Coordinates of C-alpha atoms in Angstrom, one line a residue:
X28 CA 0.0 0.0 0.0
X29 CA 1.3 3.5 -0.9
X30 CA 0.0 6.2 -0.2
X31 CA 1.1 8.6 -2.6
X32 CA -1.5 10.8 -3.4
X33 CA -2.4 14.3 -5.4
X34 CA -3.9 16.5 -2.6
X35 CA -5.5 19.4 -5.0
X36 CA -6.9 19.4 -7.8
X37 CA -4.6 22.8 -8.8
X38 CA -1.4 20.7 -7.9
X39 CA -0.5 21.3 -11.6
X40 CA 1.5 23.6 -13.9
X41 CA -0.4 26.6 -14.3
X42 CA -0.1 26.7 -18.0
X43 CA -2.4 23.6 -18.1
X44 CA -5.4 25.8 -16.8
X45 CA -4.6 28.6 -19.0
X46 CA -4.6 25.6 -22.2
X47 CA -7.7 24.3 -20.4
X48 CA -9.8 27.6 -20.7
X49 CA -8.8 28.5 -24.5
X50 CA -9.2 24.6 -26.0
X51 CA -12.9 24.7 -24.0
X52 CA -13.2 28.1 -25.9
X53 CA -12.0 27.1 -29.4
X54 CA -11.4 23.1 -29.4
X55 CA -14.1 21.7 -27.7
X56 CA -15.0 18.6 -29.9
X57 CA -11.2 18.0 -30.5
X58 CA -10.1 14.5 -29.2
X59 CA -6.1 13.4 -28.7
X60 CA -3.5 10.9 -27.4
X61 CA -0.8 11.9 -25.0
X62 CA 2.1 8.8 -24.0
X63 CA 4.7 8.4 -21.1
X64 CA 8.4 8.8 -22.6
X65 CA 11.0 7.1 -20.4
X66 CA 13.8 8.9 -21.9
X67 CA 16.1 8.1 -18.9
X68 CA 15.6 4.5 -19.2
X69 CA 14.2 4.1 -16.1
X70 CA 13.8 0.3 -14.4
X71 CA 10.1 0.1 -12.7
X72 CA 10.0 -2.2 -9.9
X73 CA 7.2 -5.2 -10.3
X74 CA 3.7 -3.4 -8.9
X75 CA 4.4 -0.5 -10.2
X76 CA 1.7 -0.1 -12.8
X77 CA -1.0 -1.4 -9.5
X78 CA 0.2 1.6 -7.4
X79 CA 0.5 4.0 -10.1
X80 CA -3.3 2.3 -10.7
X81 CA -4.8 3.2 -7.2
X82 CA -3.2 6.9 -7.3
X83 CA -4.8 7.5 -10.6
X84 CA -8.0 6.3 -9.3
X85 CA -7.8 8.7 -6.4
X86 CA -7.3 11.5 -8.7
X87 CA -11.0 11.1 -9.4
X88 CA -12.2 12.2 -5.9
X89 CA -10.1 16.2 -6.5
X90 CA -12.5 18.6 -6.6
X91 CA -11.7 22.6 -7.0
X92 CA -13.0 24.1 -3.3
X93 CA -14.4 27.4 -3.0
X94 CA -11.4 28.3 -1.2
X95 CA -9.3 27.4 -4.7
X96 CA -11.8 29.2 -7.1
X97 CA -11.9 32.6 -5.3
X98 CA -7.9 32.6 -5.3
X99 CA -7.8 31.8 -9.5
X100 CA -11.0 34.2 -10.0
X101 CA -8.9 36.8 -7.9
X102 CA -5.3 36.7 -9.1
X103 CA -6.0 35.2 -12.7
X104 CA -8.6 38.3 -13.7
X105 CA -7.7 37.1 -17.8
X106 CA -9.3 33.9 -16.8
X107 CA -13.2 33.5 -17.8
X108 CA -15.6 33.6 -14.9
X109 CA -17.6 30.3 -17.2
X110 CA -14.2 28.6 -16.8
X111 CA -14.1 28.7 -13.5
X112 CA -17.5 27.6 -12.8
X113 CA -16.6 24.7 -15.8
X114 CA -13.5 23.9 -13.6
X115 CA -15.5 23.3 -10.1
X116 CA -17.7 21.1 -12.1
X117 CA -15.0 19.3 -13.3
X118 CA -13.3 15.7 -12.5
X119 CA -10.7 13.4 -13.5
X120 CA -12.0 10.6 -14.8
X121 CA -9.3 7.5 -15.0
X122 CA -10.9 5.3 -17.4
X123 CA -8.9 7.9 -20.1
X124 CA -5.5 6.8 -18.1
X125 CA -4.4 3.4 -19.8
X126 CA -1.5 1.8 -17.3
X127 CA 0.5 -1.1 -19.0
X128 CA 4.1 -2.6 -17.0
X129 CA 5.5 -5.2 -18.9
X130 CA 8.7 -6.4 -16.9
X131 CA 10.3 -3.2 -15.9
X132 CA 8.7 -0.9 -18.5
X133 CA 6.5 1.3 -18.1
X134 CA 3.5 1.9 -20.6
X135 CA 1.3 5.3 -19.9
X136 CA -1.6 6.5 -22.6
X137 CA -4.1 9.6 -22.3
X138 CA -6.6 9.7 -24.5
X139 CA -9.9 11.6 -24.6
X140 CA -11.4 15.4 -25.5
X141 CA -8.6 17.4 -25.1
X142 CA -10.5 19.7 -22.9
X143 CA -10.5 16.8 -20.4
X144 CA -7.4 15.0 -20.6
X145 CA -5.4 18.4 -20.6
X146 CA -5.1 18.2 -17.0
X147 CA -3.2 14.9 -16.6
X148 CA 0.0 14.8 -18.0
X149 CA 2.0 16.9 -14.8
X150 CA 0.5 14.9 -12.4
X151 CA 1.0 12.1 -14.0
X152 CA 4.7 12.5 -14.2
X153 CA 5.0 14.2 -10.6
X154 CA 2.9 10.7 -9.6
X155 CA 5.4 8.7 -11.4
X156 CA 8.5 10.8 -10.4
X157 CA 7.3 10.2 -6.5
X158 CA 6.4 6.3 -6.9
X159 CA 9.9 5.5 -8.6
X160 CA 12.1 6.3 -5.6
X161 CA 9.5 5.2 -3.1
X162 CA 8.9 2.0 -4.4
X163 CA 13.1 1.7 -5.1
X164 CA 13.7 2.5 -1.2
X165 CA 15.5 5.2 -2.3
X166 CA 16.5 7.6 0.9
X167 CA 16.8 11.6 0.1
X168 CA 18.4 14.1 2.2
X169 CA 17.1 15.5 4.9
X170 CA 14.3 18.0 5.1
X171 CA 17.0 20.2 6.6
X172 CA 19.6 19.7 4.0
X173 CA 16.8 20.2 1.0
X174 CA 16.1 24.0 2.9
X175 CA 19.4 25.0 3.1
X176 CA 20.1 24.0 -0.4
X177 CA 17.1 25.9 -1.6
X178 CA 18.1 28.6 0.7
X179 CA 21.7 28.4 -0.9
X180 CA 20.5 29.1 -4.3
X181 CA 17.8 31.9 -3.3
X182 CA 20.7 33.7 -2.0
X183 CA 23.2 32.9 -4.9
X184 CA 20.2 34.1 -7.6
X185 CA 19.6 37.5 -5.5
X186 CA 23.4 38.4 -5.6
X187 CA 23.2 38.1 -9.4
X188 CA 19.8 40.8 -9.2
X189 CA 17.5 38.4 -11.0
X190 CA 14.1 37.0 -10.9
X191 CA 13.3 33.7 -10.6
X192 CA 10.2 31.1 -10.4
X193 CA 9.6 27.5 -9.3
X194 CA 9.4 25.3 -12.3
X195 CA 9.6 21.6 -10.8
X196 CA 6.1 20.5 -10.3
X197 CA 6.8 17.6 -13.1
X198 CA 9.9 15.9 -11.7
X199 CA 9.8 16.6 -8.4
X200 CA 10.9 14.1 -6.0
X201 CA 8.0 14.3 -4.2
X202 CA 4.8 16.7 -3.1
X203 CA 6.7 17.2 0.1
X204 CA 10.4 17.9 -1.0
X205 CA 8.1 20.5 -3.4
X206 CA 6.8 21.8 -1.0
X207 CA 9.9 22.5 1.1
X208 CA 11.6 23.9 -1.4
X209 CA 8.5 26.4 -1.7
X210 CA 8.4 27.2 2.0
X211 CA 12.0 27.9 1.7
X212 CA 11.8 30.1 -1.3
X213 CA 9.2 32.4 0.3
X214 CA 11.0 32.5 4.0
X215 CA 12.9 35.6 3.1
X216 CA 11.2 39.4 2.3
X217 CA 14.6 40.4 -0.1
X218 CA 14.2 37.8 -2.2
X219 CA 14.1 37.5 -5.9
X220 CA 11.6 34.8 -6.1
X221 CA 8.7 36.0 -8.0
X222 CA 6.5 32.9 -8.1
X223 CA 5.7 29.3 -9.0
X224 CA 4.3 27.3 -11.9
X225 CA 2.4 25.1 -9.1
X226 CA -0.9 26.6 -8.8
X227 CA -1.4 25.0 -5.8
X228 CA 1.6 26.0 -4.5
X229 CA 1.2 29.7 -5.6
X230 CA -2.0 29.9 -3.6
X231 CA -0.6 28.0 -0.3
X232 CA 2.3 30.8 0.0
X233 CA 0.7 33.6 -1.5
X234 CA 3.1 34.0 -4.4
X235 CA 1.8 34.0 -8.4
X236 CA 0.9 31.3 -10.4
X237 CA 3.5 31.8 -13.5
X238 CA 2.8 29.8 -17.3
X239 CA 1.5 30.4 -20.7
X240 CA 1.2 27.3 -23.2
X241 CA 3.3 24.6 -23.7
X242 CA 4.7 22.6 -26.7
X243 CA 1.2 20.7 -27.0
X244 CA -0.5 24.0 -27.9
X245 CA 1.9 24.6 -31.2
X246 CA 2.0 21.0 -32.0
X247 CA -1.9 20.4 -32.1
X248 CA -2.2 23.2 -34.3
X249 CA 0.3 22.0 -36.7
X250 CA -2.0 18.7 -36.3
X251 CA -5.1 20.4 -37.2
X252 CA -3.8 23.0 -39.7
X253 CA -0.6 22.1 -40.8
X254 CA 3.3 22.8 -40.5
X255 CA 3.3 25.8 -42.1
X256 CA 0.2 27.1 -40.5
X257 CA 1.1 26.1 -37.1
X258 CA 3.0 28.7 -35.0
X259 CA 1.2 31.6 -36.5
X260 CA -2.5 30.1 -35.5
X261 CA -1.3 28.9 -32.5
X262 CA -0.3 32.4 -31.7
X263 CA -3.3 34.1 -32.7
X264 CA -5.5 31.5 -31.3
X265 CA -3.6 32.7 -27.9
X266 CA -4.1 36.8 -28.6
X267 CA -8.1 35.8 -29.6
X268 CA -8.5 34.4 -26.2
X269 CA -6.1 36.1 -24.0
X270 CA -6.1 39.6 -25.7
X271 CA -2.3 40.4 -24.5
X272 CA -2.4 39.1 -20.9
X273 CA -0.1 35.7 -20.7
X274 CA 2.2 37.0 -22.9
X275 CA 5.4 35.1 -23.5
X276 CA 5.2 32.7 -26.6
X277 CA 7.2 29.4 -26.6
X278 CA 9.7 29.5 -29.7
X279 CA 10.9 26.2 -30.1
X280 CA 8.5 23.6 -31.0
X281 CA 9.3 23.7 -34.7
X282 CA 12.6 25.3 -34.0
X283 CA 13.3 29.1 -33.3
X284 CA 14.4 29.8 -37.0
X285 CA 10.9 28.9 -38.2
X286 CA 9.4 30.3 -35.3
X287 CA 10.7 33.5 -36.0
X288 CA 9.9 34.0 -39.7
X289 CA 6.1 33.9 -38.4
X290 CA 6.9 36.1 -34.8
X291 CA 6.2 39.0 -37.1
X292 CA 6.1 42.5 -36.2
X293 CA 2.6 42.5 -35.0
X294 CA 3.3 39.5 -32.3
X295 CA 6.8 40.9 -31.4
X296 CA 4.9 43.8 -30.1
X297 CA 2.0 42.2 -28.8
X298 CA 3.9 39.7 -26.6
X299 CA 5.6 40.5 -23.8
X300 CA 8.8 38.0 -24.6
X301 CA 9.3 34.4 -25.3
X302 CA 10.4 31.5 -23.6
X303 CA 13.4 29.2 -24.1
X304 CA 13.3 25.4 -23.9
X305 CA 15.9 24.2 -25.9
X306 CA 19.2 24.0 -27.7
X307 CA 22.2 26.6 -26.6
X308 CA 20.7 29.9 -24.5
X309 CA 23.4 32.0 -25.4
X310 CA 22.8 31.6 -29.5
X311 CA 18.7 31.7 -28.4
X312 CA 19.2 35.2 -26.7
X313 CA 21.6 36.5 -30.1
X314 CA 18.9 35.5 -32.4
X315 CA 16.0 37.0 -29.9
X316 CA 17.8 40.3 -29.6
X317 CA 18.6 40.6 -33.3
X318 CA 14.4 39.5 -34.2
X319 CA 13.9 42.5 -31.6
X320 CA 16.1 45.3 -33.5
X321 CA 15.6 44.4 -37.1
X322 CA 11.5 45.2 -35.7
X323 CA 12.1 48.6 -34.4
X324 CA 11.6 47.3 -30.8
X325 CA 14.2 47.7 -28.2
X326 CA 15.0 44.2 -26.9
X327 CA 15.5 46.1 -23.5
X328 CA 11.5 46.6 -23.2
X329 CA 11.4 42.6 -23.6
X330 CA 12.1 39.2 -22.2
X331 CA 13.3 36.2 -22.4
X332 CA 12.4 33.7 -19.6
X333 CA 15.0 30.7 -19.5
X334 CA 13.7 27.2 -18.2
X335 CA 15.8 24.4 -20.0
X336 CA 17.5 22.3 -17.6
X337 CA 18.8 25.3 -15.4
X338 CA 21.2 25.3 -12.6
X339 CA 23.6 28.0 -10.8
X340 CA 26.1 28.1 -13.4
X341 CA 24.0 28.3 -16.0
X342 CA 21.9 30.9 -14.7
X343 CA 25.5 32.8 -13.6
X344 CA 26.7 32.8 -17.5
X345 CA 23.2 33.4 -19.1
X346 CA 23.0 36.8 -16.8
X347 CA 26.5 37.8 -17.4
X348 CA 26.3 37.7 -21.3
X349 CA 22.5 39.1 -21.3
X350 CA 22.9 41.8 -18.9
X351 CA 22.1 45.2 -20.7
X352 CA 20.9 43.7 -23.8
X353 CA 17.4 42.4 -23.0
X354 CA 15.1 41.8 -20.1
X355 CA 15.8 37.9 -18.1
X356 CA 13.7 36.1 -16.2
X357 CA 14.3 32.6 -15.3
X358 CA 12.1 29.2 -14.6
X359 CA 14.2 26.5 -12.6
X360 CA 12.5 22.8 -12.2
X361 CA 14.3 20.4 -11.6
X362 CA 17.1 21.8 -9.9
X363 CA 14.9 22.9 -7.4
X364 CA 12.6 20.3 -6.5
X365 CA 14.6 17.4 -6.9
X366 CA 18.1 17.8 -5.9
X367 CA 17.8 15.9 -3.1
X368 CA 20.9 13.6 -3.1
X369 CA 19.5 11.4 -5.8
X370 CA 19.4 11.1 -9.5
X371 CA 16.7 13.1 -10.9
X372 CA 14.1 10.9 -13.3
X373 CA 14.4 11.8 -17.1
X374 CA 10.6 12.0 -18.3
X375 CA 8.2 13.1 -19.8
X376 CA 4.3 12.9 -21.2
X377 CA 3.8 14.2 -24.8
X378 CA 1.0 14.7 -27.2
X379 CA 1.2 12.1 -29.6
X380 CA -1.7 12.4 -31.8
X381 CA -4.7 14.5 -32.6
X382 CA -8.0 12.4 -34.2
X383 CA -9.1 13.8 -37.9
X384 CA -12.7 13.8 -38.5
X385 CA -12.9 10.6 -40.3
X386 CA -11.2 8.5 -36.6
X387 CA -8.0 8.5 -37.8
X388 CA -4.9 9.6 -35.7
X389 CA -3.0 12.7 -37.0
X390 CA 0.3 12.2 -35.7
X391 CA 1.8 15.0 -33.8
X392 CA 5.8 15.8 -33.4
X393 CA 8.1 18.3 -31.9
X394 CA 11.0 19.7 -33.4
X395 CA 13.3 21.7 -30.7
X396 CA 16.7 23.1 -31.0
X397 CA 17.9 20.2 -29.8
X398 CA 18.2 17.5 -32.5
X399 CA 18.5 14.5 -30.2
X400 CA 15.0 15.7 -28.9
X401 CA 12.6 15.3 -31.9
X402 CA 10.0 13.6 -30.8
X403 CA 7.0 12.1 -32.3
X404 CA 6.4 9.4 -35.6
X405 CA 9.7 9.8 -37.7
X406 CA 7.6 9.9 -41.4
X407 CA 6.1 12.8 -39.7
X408 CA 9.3 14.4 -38.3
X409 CA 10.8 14.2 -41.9
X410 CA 7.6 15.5 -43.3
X411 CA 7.6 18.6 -41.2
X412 CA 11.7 19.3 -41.7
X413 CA 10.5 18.9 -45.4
X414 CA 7.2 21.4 -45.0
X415 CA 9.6 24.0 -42.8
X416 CA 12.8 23.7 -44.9
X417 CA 14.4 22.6 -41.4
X418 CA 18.3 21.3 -42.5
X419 CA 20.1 19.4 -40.1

């Protein structure tokens, strides 16, 4: 029996609800297929797929209090009011969760109306992320140790002047490391801590909930539109909905070159900066800057928020070669909610296919800066390089 368990049904990356409330708005017959993507390798232990099982079950009990839906009505004022009352209505249902372990491995598939199965693929992972080293009797460090770490880095990211969120609801070690690392964060007045992806966690300390979209959002549009077609109506899908709040696009889903021969004038001004994800930071912020001035807009009234794979250093050399030249902002995960002594899990839940209007499976892919992290079905991937006039 283990008792690992979500406790809320906000205990998800905030940029989930804010895809939640424009796909009821704009997609609401759309149906699609996320999967588990071990790309660490991991080794499941036998019973994992029963525990995993009994947690996802329990998910169907979370219901958003009044408590919750006054906090989102009053700090998220972009968010519809219909939304909201959708979201207390709402429930997991676990019948769109299909669990397979065969041997070590690890089989995970979503599939339903996007509207509904939005929701599970960061709990799913942070359920998964929590199981693994519990059910492998691995030991962390001490609660003590994990706050003075955190407390470490808070300090270390204030000397450098810049502004920082919690990103690490998806590989966390577990909800409580999480939420040490949040009690931590918010301890001290000075600091440069500015908020958390975690919407549960933003409204238990009283900091804001911080996300846009996500890969999924680009990638279903290129599903249901086309390559070419893909980051431009995924964009203004995103103004139609949000009319200039939430605004910091995600560049790399069909890699930042492409992105940025559609982040024309018109979005460059309209959104507030973009995010980066993948491939080298430094090269991202040169090309950013230079899409910026060949505009007319002075990078120094934009941002870029930073959020692939961060740590000290890299923070450290990111700030140093950006300072003066455009606004930073940074998103660390993993780094914060799972450096606990052990190795951190390498995984993650993608969207896998969208279904046409005759039942067949579109298949969806991701193209980041990073070659090595294509994902989806590889006709697709060369069809889209082909589409985008992507050269590797």
């Amino acid at each position: 029996m283990h008792d690992v368990r979500l406790n809320s049904i906000l205990d998800n990356d905030f940029y989930k609800i804010t895809m939640q409330n424009a796909v009821v708005k704009l997609f609401p017959g759309s149906i699609v297929k996320y999967e588990f993507i071990n790309r660490g390798k991991h080794q499941f232990p036998e019973g994992f797929d029963v525990a995993l099982r009994e947690a996802v079950n329990k998910m169907a009990e979370l219901k958003l209090t009044k408590d919750e839906k006054k906090f989102m009505a009053r700090t998220c004022p972009y968010i519809d009011l219909p939304y909201l009352d959708f979201l207390e209505g709402y429930h997991y249902d676990p019948s769109e969760v299909k669990i397979i372990q065969t041997g070590s491995d690890l089989c995970v598939i979503v599939e339903g109306l996007w509207y509904r199965t939005i929701l599970w693929e960061v709990p799913l992972l942070a359920l998964i992320s929590e199981l693994h080293y519990e059910m492998n009797h691995m030991e962390r460090d001490s609660n003590e140790i994990v706050i003075s770490k955190t407390l470490e880095k808070a300090d270390s990211l204030k000397k450098l002047g810049v502004n920082f969120a919690e990103f690490g609801t998806r590989r966390r070690h577990s909800y409580k490391v999480q939420n040490l690392v949040m009690e931590a964060l918010t301890q001290k007045k000075e600091s440069t801590f500015i908020g958390s992806s975690n919407v549960h966690f933003a409204m238990k300390y009283g900091v804001k909930p911080i996300g846009t979209h996500a890969h999924e959002w680009f990638m279903f549009h290129a599903a249901e539109y086309g390559f070419k077609m893909a980051n431009e109506l995924a964009l203004e899908h995103w103004v139609d909905v949000y009319r200039g709040d939430l605004g910091v696009a995600l560049s790399d889903t069909y890699t930042t070159d492409v992105f940025f021969q559609q982040f024309d004038k018109k979005f460059a001004k309209l959104f507030d900066g973009v995010r980066h994800d993948s491939g080298d930071p430094l090269e991202f912020a040169d090309k950013t800057i230079a899409h910026y001035v060949n505009n007319g807009i002075n990078p120094l009234f934009k941002y870029i928020i930073f959020s692939d794979a961060l740590n000290l250093e890299k923070v450290e050399e990111i700030t140093n070669y950006c300072s003066g030249k455009i606004g930073i902002s940074f998103g660390i995960g993993t780094n914060l909610t799972n450096d606990v002594g052990l190795k951190p899990m390498n995984i993650v839940m993608k969207l896998i296919g969208v279904q046409a209007s005759n039942k067949e499976w579109i298949p969806t892919v991701k193209l980041s800066d990073e070659h090595g992290k294509y994902t989806g079905d590889p006709k697709m991937i060369e069809l889209a390089k082909e589409f985008l006039r992507i050269k590797d």
